[in-house]
Amino acid sequence: MAIRVLFPSSSSSSFSTAHATPTPRTRARARWTSRQRLLCCFSSSTSSSDEVSSSMTVSITGATGFVGRRLVHKLLSEDHKVCVLTRSTSKNKAASLFPASRYPGVTIAEQEEEWERCIKGSTGVVNLAGMPISTRWSPQIKKEIMQSRINVTSKVVDHINSSTSTSSPQPEHEASSNANGNGPSVFVSATAVGYYGTSETDSFDESSPSGNDYLAQVCREWEGRARQVKQEHVRLVLLRIGVVLGKDGGALAKMIPLFMMFAGGPLGTGTQWFSWIHLDDLVDLIYESLRNPAYTGVINGTAPNPVRLSELCDRLGQVVGRPSWLPVPGLAIKALLGEGATVVLDGQKVLPARATQLGFSYRYPYVRDALKAIAKQL
């Protein structure tokens, strides 16, 4: 990206006066001007072709969802192109969210051949699709939760493998560039911290084993399908995502109205761990995973400071100016959600060891700051 430098006017500069006796002030200006000239030389040597080579085309499933919408906006703001991979039942929603008149950088793909064409022409693919899990789990719903993730992931993997079947393995330095034009070079596939099971005492990172409950099984199957991508051609990133905090979706979209009506409080005991991440940090993490070849394998999509649910509710009450005094008994949640109550009544303390190791910079490492930022948007 070219860097523009504004120089001081020569008429106001002490350097325009010949044979002037150097002073500490003029020497300081001389040093500053030298730095400016160096910076200008660097800027002029940055060609437009360098900028074009860093441009991405990204195909996204789940682009109309809470996280997907923000990711699309992030990519477009950075001058990348996006292909929204959608189903026929969601095409109208995609078209209303990303009208061609306002989003010329977005292509909406519905048919099988459109998915294939988009994926083959993409630099990277992001898989965010999946049915929401915060509902009553009947046997049929549990089947749909599983299949919604496995089917889409399998479809994406098949198209990626097909598009790279004739290509040669890419060197690591080309892992984000699609320089060969033979399909995407990176596949970022969402999974969830449910992989680890639940615990009030243990901590989990990317090296921890999987749990033995239903959500852990879903995550294992989900990741298993993603791992079928040809990793000799495609860099695979598996993001195990925690509870995403944002104004327009996720858990907070349901909690904030209750707090505003003075009916907010912790769910169940409040002692369960809450592994969270601010929406902006998650989008930044996905974006960095697309661009940075060092991001590979399993990465926990959580903030570095998980909290107990009672603390989250206390902080939320503080930032919206409402008390957190009305806890919802676990029995009431179980009556409403049945087995699905495990999503809110059980938790796990998940730490982002890999993101920390990679030097990822969080905008909101603490839940207090995350909630304050969200409250300003209300």
GROMACS .gro file of C-alpha atoms in nm:
model
  378
    1MET     CA    1   0.000   0.000   0.000
    2ALA     CA    2   0.147   0.337  -0.100
    3ILE     CA    3   0.227   0.579   0.180
    4ARG     CA    4   0.179   0.950   0.120
    5VAL     CA    5   0.407   1.195   0.293
    6LEU     CA    6   0.340   1.567   0.326
    7PHE     CA    7   0.657   1.776   0.344
    8PRO     CA    8   0.683   2.113   0.516
    9SER     CA    9   0.690   2.412   0.284
   10SER     CA   10   1.044   2.512   0.188
   11SER     CA   11   0.966   2.876   0.262
   12SER     CA   12   0.902   2.794   0.626
   13SER     CA   13   1.197   2.561   0.665
   14SER     CA   14   1.521   2.677   0.824
   15PHE     CA   15   1.706   2.461   0.567
   16SER     CA   16   1.631   2.713   0.292
   17THR     CA   17   1.872   2.961   0.449
   18ALA     CA   18   2.226   2.908   0.316
   19HIS     CA   19   2.517   2.891   0.555
   20ALA     CA   20   2.286   2.907   0.860
   21THR     CA   21   2.460   2.804   1.179
   22PRO     CA   22   2.321   2.464   1.287
   23THR     CA   23   2.126   2.473   1.609
   24PRO     CA   24   1.976   2.183   1.808
   25ARG     CA   25   1.641   2.271   1.653
   26THR     CA   26   1.772   2.277   1.293
   27ARG     CA   27   1.966   1.954   1.349
   28ALA     CA   28   1.645   1.789   1.473
   29ARG     CA   29   1.461   1.914   1.165
   30ALA     CA   30   1.739   1.777   0.944
   31ARG     CA   31   1.704   1.435   1.100
   32TRP     CA   32   1.323   1.447   1.059
   33THR     CA   33   1.350   1.552   0.692
   34SER     CA   34   1.595   1.266   0.626
   35ARG     CA   35   1.344   1.021   0.769
   36GLN     CA   36   1.071   1.173   0.551
   37ARG     CA   37   1.285   1.136   0.238
   38LEU     CA   38   1.357   0.774   0.321
   39LEU     CA   39   0.989   0.711   0.376
   40CYS     CA   40   0.907   0.881   0.045
   41CYS     CA   41   1.158   0.662  -0.138
   42PHE     CA   42   1.002   0.353   0.020
   43SER     CA   43   0.656   0.469  -0.083
   44SER     CA   44   0.754   0.535  -0.444
   45SER     CA   45   0.915   0.191  -0.474
   46THR     CA   46   0.589   0.018  -0.379
   47SER     CA   47   0.428  -0.069  -0.712
   48SER     CA   48   0.061  -0.112  -0.782
   49SER     CA   49   0.130  -0.472  -0.883
   50ASP     CA   50   0.239  -0.544  -0.526
   51GLU     CA   51  -0.096  -0.418  -0.402
   52VAL     CA   52  -0.288  -0.626  -0.656
   53SER     CA   53  -0.098  -0.943  -0.565
   54SER     CA   54  -0.216  -0.915  -0.206
   55SER     CA   55  -0.581  -0.894  -0.308
   56MET     CA   56  -0.795  -1.193  -0.211
   57THR     CA   57  -1.113  -1.349  -0.340
   58VAL     CA   58  -1.284  -1.535  -0.057
   59SER     CA   59  -1.580  -1.774  -0.081
   60ILE     CA   60  -1.786  -1.787   0.239
   61THR     CA   61  -2.058  -2.020   0.363
   62GLY     CA   62  -2.277  -1.877   0.638
   63ALA     CA   63  -2.209  -1.526   0.505
   64THR     CA   64  -2.559  -1.407   0.596
   65GLY     CA   65  -2.513  -1.500   0.962
   66PHE     CA   66  -2.400  -1.295   1.259
   67VAL     CA   67  -2.027  -1.353   1.205
   68GLY     CA   68  -2.043  -1.392   0.828
   69ARG     CA   69  -2.196  -1.048   0.767
   70ARG     CA   70  -1.920  -0.874   0.961
   71LEU     CA   71  -1.653  -1.078   0.783
   72VAL     CA   72  -1.791  -0.978   0.442
   73HIS     CA   73  -1.778  -0.610   0.542
   74LYS     CA   74  -1.422  -0.650   0.670
   75LEU     CA   75  -1.302  -0.809   0.347
   76LEU     CA   76  -1.471  -0.549   0.129
   77SER     CA   77  -1.328  -0.265   0.338
   78GLU     CA   78  -0.981  -0.404   0.264
   79ASP     CA   79  -1.053  -0.413  -0.112
   80HIS     CA   80  -1.099  -0.789  -0.139
   81LYS     CA   81  -1.375  -0.970  -0.326
   82VAL     CA   82  -1.630  -1.204  -0.175
   83CYS     CA   83  -1.839  -1.490  -0.306
   84VAL     CA   84  -2.139  -1.568  -0.086
   85LEU     CA   85  -2.211  -1.942  -0.103
   86THR     CA   86  -2.578  -1.980  -0.019
   87ARG     CA   87  -2.872  -2.217  -0.059
   88SER     CA   88  -3.177  -2.151  -0.271
   89THR     CA   89  -3.382  -2.098   0.048
   90SER     CA   90  -3.142  -1.824   0.162
   91LYS     CA   91  -3.074  -1.654  -0.171
   92ASN     CA   92  -3.329  -1.377  -0.112
   93LYS     CA   93  -3.176  -1.302   0.228
   94ALA     CA   94  -2.830  -1.284   0.075
   95ALA     CA   95  -2.953  -1.054  -0.202
   96SER     CA   96  -3.121  -0.822   0.050
   97LEU     CA   97  -2.813  -0.807   0.272
   98PHE     CA   98  -2.569  -0.757  -0.015
   99PRO     CA   99  -2.754  -0.580  -0.300
  100ALA     CA  100  -2.544  -0.553  -0.614
  101SER     CA  101  -2.588  -0.176  -0.630
  102ARG     CA  102  -2.416  -0.130  -0.293
  103TYR     CA  103  -2.187  -0.433  -0.291
  104PRO     CA  104  -2.029  -0.465  -0.637
  105GLY     CA  105  -1.749  -0.674  -0.485
  106VAL     CA  106  -1.992  -0.951  -0.381
  107THR     CA  107  -2.102  -1.245  -0.595
  108ILE     CA  108  -2.393  -1.457  -0.473
  109ALA     CA  109  -2.370  -1.826  -0.567
  110GLU     CA  110  -2.667  -2.057  -0.526
  111GLN     CA  111  -2.643  -2.343  -0.777
  112GLU     CA  112  -2.392  -2.626  -0.754
  113GLU     CA  113  -2.201  -2.512  -1.061
  114GLU     CA  114  -2.186  -2.159  -0.919
  115TRP     CA  115  -2.033  -2.290  -0.596
  116GLU     CA  116  -1.780  -2.486  -0.799
  117ARG     CA  117  -1.687  -2.186  -1.012
  118CYS     CA  118  -1.656  -1.951  -0.714
  119ILE     CA  119  -1.443  -2.189  -0.508
  120LYS     CA  120  -1.212  -2.264  -0.798
  121GLY     CA  121  -1.157  -1.892  -0.853
  122SER     CA  122  -1.101  -1.812  -0.486
  123THR     CA  123  -0.787  -1.740  -0.292
  124GLY     CA  124  -0.945  -1.884   0.022
  125VAL     CA  125  -1.264  -2.038   0.157
  126VAL     CA  126  -1.429  -1.973   0.495
  127ASN     CA  127  -1.686  -2.223   0.622
  128LEU     CA  128  -1.923  -2.075   0.884
  129ALA     CA  129  -2.245  -2.260   0.806
  130GLY     CA  130  -2.439  -2.448   1.072
  131MET     CA  131  -2.780  -2.465   1.234
  132PRO     CA  132  -2.809  -2.279   1.572
  133ILE     CA  133  -2.780  -2.508   1.873
  134SER     CA  134  -2.955  -2.301   2.142
  135THR     CA  135  -3.287  -2.477   2.112
  136ARG     CA  136  -3.470  -2.781   2.247
  137TRP     CA  137  -3.291  -3.091   2.123
  138SER     CA  138  -3.531  -3.350   1.990
  139PRO     CA  139  -3.376  -3.651   1.813
  140GLN     CA  140  -3.463  -3.485   1.481
  141ILE     CA  141  -3.309  -3.150   1.580
  142LYS     CA  142  -2.990  -3.323   1.696
  143LYS     CA  143  -2.968  -3.494   1.361
  144GLU     CA  144  -3.018  -3.163   1.180
  145ILE     CA  145  -2.755  -2.989   1.395
  146MET     CA  146  -2.505  -3.255   1.297
  147GLN     CA  147  -2.602  -3.278   0.930
  148SER     CA  148  -2.612  -2.901   0.875
  149ARG     CA  149  -2.243  -2.887   0.958
  150ILE     CA  150  -2.124  -3.209   0.800
  151ASN     CA  151  -2.312  -3.173   0.470
  152VAL     CA  152  -2.197  -2.819   0.394
  153THR     CA  153  -1.840  -2.891   0.502
  154SER     CA  154  -1.829  -3.203   0.285
  155LYS     CA  155  -1.964  -3.009  -0.013
  156VAL     CA  156  -1.704  -2.735   0.027
  157VAL     CA  157  -1.419  -2.983   0.072
  158ASP     CA  158  -1.522  -3.174  -0.240
  159HIS     CA  159  -1.518  -2.854  -0.447
  160ILE     CA  160  -1.181  -2.747  -0.304
  161ASN     CA  161  -1.027  -3.088  -0.373
  162SER     CA  162  -1.169  -3.090  -0.723
  163SER     CA  163  -1.031  -2.744  -0.797
  164THR     CA  164  -0.682  -2.836  -0.672
  165SER     CA  165  -0.666  -3.187  -0.822
  166THR     CA  166  -0.440  -3.078  -1.109
  167SER     CA  167  -0.224  -2.833  -0.916
  168SER     CA  168   0.115  -2.879  -0.757
  169PRO     CA  169   0.170  -2.835  -0.383
  170GLN     CA  170   0.228  -2.468  -0.304
  171PRO     CA  171   0.539  -2.334  -0.133
  172GLU     CA  172   0.468  -2.189   0.209
  173HIS     CA  173   0.534  -1.831   0.093
  174GLU     CA  174   0.251  -1.866  -0.161
  175ALA     CA  175   0.006  -2.004   0.093
  176SER     CA  176  -0.217  -1.697   0.079
  177SER     CA  177  -0.180  -1.585  -0.281
  178ASN     CA  178  -0.352  -1.834  -0.514
  179ALA     CA  179  -0.068  -1.750  -0.751
  180ASN     CA  180  -0.113  -2.065  -0.959
  181GLY     CA  181  -0.482  -2.003  -1.027
  182ASN     CA  182  -0.563  -2.360  -0.931
  183GLY     CA  183  -0.821  -2.312  -0.660
  184PRO     CA  184  -0.796  -2.184  -0.303
  185SER     CA  185  -0.477  -2.215  -0.105
  186VAL     CA  186  -0.636  -2.181   0.241
  187PHE     CA  187  -0.948  -2.325   0.401
  188VAL     CA  188  -1.069  -2.173   0.729
  189SER     CA  189  -1.339  -2.394   0.878
  190ALA     CA  190  -1.533  -2.305   1.191
  191THR     CA  191  -1.582  -2.552   1.470
  192ALA     CA  192  -1.658  -2.486   1.837
  193VAL     CA  193  -1.520  -2.505   2.191
  194GLY     CA  194  -1.787  -2.769   2.251
  195TYR     CA  195  -1.516  -3.003   2.121
  196TYR     CA  196  -1.365  -3.013   2.471
  197GLY     CA  197  -1.674  -3.110   2.666
  198THR     CA  198  -1.763  -2.924   2.986
  199SER     CA  199  -1.593  -2.867   3.321
  200GLU     CA  200  -1.603  -2.620   3.609
  201THR     CA  201  -1.247  -2.698   3.716
  202ASP     CA  202  -1.034  -2.786   3.412
  203SER     CA  203  -0.877  -2.555   3.154
  204PHE     CA  204  -0.853  -2.648   2.787
  205ASP     CA  205  -0.626  -2.543   2.505
  206GLU     CA  206  -0.566  -2.675   2.154
  207SER     CA  207  -0.373  -2.976   2.284
  208SER     CA  208  -0.659  -3.093   2.512
  209PRO     CA  209  -0.853  -3.409   2.421
  210SER     CA  210  -1.212  -3.409   2.306
  211GLY     CA  211  -1.505  -3.453   2.545
  212ASN     CA  212  -1.759  -3.733   2.541
  213ASP     CA  213  -2.092  -3.548   2.512
  214TYR     CA  214  -2.312  -3.477   2.211
  215LEU     CA  215  -2.156  -3.140   2.120
  216ALA     CA  216  -1.807  -3.288   2.137
  217GLN     CA  217  -1.921  -3.559   1.898
  218VAL     CA  218  -2.063  -3.297   1.660
  219CYS     CA  219  -1.735  -3.105   1.663
  220ARG     CA  220  -1.527  -3.417   1.601
  221GLU     CA  221  -1.740  -3.513   1.301
  222TRP     CA  222  -1.737  -3.153   1.176
  223GLU     CA  223  -1.360  -3.125   1.199
  224GLY     CA  224  -1.315  -3.470   1.053
  225ARG     CA  225  -1.487  -3.366   0.733
  226ALA     CA  226  -1.280  -3.047   0.710
  227ARG     CA  227  -0.960  -3.250   0.752
  228GLN     CA  228  -1.044  -3.439   0.432
  229VAL     CA  229  -0.928  -3.136   0.232
  230LYS     CA  230  -0.603  -3.204   0.044
  231GLN     CA  231  -0.364  -3.045   0.287
  232GLU     CA  232  -0.066  -3.089   0.054
  233HIS     CA  233  -0.233  -2.819  -0.158
  234VAL     CA  234  -0.445  -2.628   0.094
  235ARG     CA  235  -0.356  -2.482   0.431
  236LEU     CA  236  -0.625  -2.586   0.679
  237VAL     CA  237  -0.724  -2.373   0.979
  238LEU     CA  238  -0.980  -2.510   1.226
  239LEU     CA  239  -1.120  -2.233   1.447
  240ARG     CA  240  -1.282  -2.365   1.765
  241ILE     CA  241  -1.504  -2.068   1.841
  242GLY     CA  242  -1.639  -1.968   2.181
  243VAL     CA  243  -1.947  -1.754   2.256
  244VAL     CA  244  -1.933  -1.456   2.021
  245LEU     CA  245  -2.025  -1.120   2.176
  246GLY     CA  246  -2.183  -0.852   1.960
  247LYS     CA  247  -2.485  -0.625   1.949
  248ASP     CA  248  -2.673  -0.782   1.661
  249GLY     CA  249  -2.656  -1.153   1.732
  250GLY     CA  250  -2.537  -1.436   1.950
  251ALA     CA  251  -2.598  -1.460   2.323
  252LEU     CA  252  -2.598  -1.084   2.394
  253ALA     CA  253  -2.878  -1.015   2.148
  254LYS     CA  254  -3.101  -1.226   2.374
  255MET     CA  255  -2.958  -1.106   2.706
  256ILE     CA  256  -2.951  -0.729   2.655
  257PRO     CA  257  -3.331  -0.682   2.618
  258LEU     CA  258  -3.384  -0.869   2.946
  259PHE     CA  259  -3.135  -0.646   3.126
  260MET     CA  260  -3.293  -0.334   2.979
  261MET     CA  261  -3.625  -0.448   3.127
  262PHE     CA  262  -3.461  -0.500   3.472
  263ALA     CA  263  -3.499  -0.876   3.430
  264GLY     CA  264  -3.135  -0.970   3.377
  265GLY     CA  265  -2.925  -1.210   3.576
  266PRO     CA  266  -2.710  -1.521   3.553
  267LEU     CA  267  -2.842  -1.846   3.412
  268GLY     CA  268  -2.831  -2.141   3.646
  269THR     CA  269  -2.567  -2.124   3.917
  270GLY     CA  270  -2.360  -1.858   3.741
  271THR     CA  271  -2.042  -2.047   3.832
  272GLN     CA  272  -2.005  -2.207   3.489
  273TRP     CA  273  -1.715  -2.085   3.277
  274PHE     CA  274  -1.794  -1.858   2.984
  275SER     CA  275  -1.537  -1.870   2.705
  276TRP     CA  276  -1.613  -1.570   2.487
  277ILE     CA  277  -1.472  -1.357   2.208
  278HIS     CA  278  -1.577  -1.016   2.075
  279LEU     CA  279  -1.713  -1.027   1.721
  280ASP     CA  280  -1.446  -0.790   1.591
  281ASP     CA  281  -1.167  -1.005   1.734
  282LEU     CA  282  -1.312  -1.319   1.578
  283VAL     CA  283  -1.339  -1.152   1.239
  284ASP     CA  284  -0.980  -1.027   1.272
  285LEU     CA  285  -0.872  -1.382   1.362
  286ILE     CA  286  -1.043  -1.525   1.053
  287TYR     CA  287  -0.890  -1.252   0.838
  288GLU     CA  288  -0.543  -1.318   0.974
  289SER     CA  289  -0.593  -1.692   0.919
  290LEU     CA  290  -0.663  -1.622   0.552
  291ARG     CA  291  -0.357  -1.403   0.506
  292ASN     CA  292  -0.088  -1.545   0.733
  293PRO     CA  293   0.076  -1.879   0.643
  294ALA     CA  294   0.177  -1.928   1.009
  295TYR     CA  295  -0.187  -1.982   1.100
  296THR     CA  296  -0.251  -2.351   1.051
  297GLY     CA  297  -0.421  -2.639   1.230
  298VAL     CA  298  -0.643  -2.593   1.534
  299ILE     CA  299  -0.675  -2.241   1.680
  300ASN     CA  300  -0.914  -2.157   1.964
  301GLY     CA  301  -1.132  -1.860   1.873
  302THR     CA  302  -1.168  -1.728   2.227
  303ALA     CA  303  -1.047  -1.427   2.425
  304PRO     CA  304  -0.749  -1.483   2.658
  305ASN     CA  305  -0.953  -1.410   2.972
  306PRO     CA  306  -1.262  -1.632   3.010
  307VAL     CA  307  -1.497  -1.546   3.297
  308ARG     CA  308  -1.763  -1.708   3.510
  309LEU     CA  309  -2.112  -1.641   3.379
  310SER     CA  310  -2.202  -1.447   3.694
  311GLU     CA  311  -1.916  -1.204   3.623
  312LEU     CA  312  -2.031  -1.158   3.265
  313CYS     CA  313  -2.382  -1.074   3.386
  314ASP     CA  314  -2.252  -0.835   3.651
  315ARG     CA  315  -2.038  -0.654   3.393
  316LEU     CA  316  -2.325  -0.640   3.146
  317GLY     CA  317  -2.553  -0.490   3.409
  318GLN     CA  318  -2.291  -0.227   3.488
  319VAL     CA  319  -2.236  -0.114   3.130
  320VAL     CA  320  -2.609  -0.088   3.048
  321GLY     CA  321  -2.694   0.067   3.385
  322ARG     CA  322  -2.920  -0.213   3.502
  323PRO     CA  323  -2.900  -0.456   3.796
  324SER     CA  324  -2.810  -0.821   3.751
  325TRP     CA  325  -3.042  -0.946   4.022
  326LEU     CA  326  -3.282  -1.195   3.866
  327PRO     CA  327  -3.110  -1.531   3.812
  328VAL     CA  328  -3.288  -1.786   3.597
  329PRO     CA  329  -3.298  -2.124   3.774
  330GLY     CA  330  -3.142  -2.416   3.596
  331LEU     CA  331  -3.465  -2.613   3.624
  332ALA     CA  332  -3.651  -2.345   3.429
  333ILE     CA  333  -3.391  -2.352   3.152
  334LYS     CA  334  -3.407  -2.730   3.134
  335ALA     CA  335  -3.785  -2.714   3.113
  336LEU     CA  336  -3.752  -2.475   2.819
  337LEU     CA  337  -3.459  -2.629   2.631
  338GLY     CA  338  -3.443  -2.986   2.752
  339GLU     CA  339  -3.107  -3.143   2.669
  340GLY     CA  340  -3.017  -2.826   2.480
  341ALA     CA  341  -2.986  -2.650   2.817
  342THR     CA  342  -2.631  -2.783   2.836
  343VAL     CA  343  -2.530  -2.497   2.605
  344VAL     CA  344  -2.601  -2.238   2.877
  345LEU     CA  345  -2.585  -2.439   3.201
  346ASP     CA  346  -2.251  -2.609   3.140
  347GLY     CA  347  -1.933  -2.437   3.036
  348GLN     CA  348  -1.563  -2.477   2.982
  349LYS     CA  349  -1.257  -2.262   3.037
  350VAL     CA  350  -1.090  -2.249   2.697
  351LEU     CA  351  -0.763  -2.061   2.645
  352PRO     CA  352  -0.629  -1.943   2.305
  353ALA     CA  353  -0.276  -2.079   2.340
  354ARG     CA  354  -0.209  -2.089   1.965
  355ALA     CA  355  -0.335  -1.737   1.896
  356THR     CA  356  -0.121  -1.609   2.181
  357GLN     CA  357   0.181  -1.799   2.048
  358LEU     CA  358   0.124  -1.652   1.702
  359GLY     CA  359   0.116  -1.301   1.846
  360PHE     CA  360  -0.244  -1.226   1.758
  361SER     CA  361  -0.342  -0.886   1.897
  362TYR     CA  362  -0.683  -0.874   2.065
  363ARG     CA  363  -0.879  -0.552   2.060
  364TYR     CA  364  -1.082  -0.674   2.357
  365PRO     CA  365  -0.891  -0.916   2.580
  366TYR     CA  366  -1.114  -0.837   2.881
  367VAL     CA  367  -1.490  -0.881   2.892
  368ARG     CA  368  -1.541  -0.543   3.061
  369ASP     CA  369  -1.392  -0.360   2.761
  370ALA     CA  370  -1.578  -0.577   2.513
  371LEU     CA  371  -1.913  -0.506   2.678
  372LYS     CA  372  -1.840  -0.133   2.705
  373ALA     CA  373  -1.771  -0.118   2.331
  374ILE     CA  374  -2.093  -0.305   2.255
  375ALA     CA  375  -2.298  -0.087   2.493
  376LYS     CA  376  -2.188   0.226   2.305
  377GLN     CA  377  -2.364   0.089   1.997
  378LEU     CA  378  -2.700   0.043   2.171
   0.00000   0.00000   0.00000
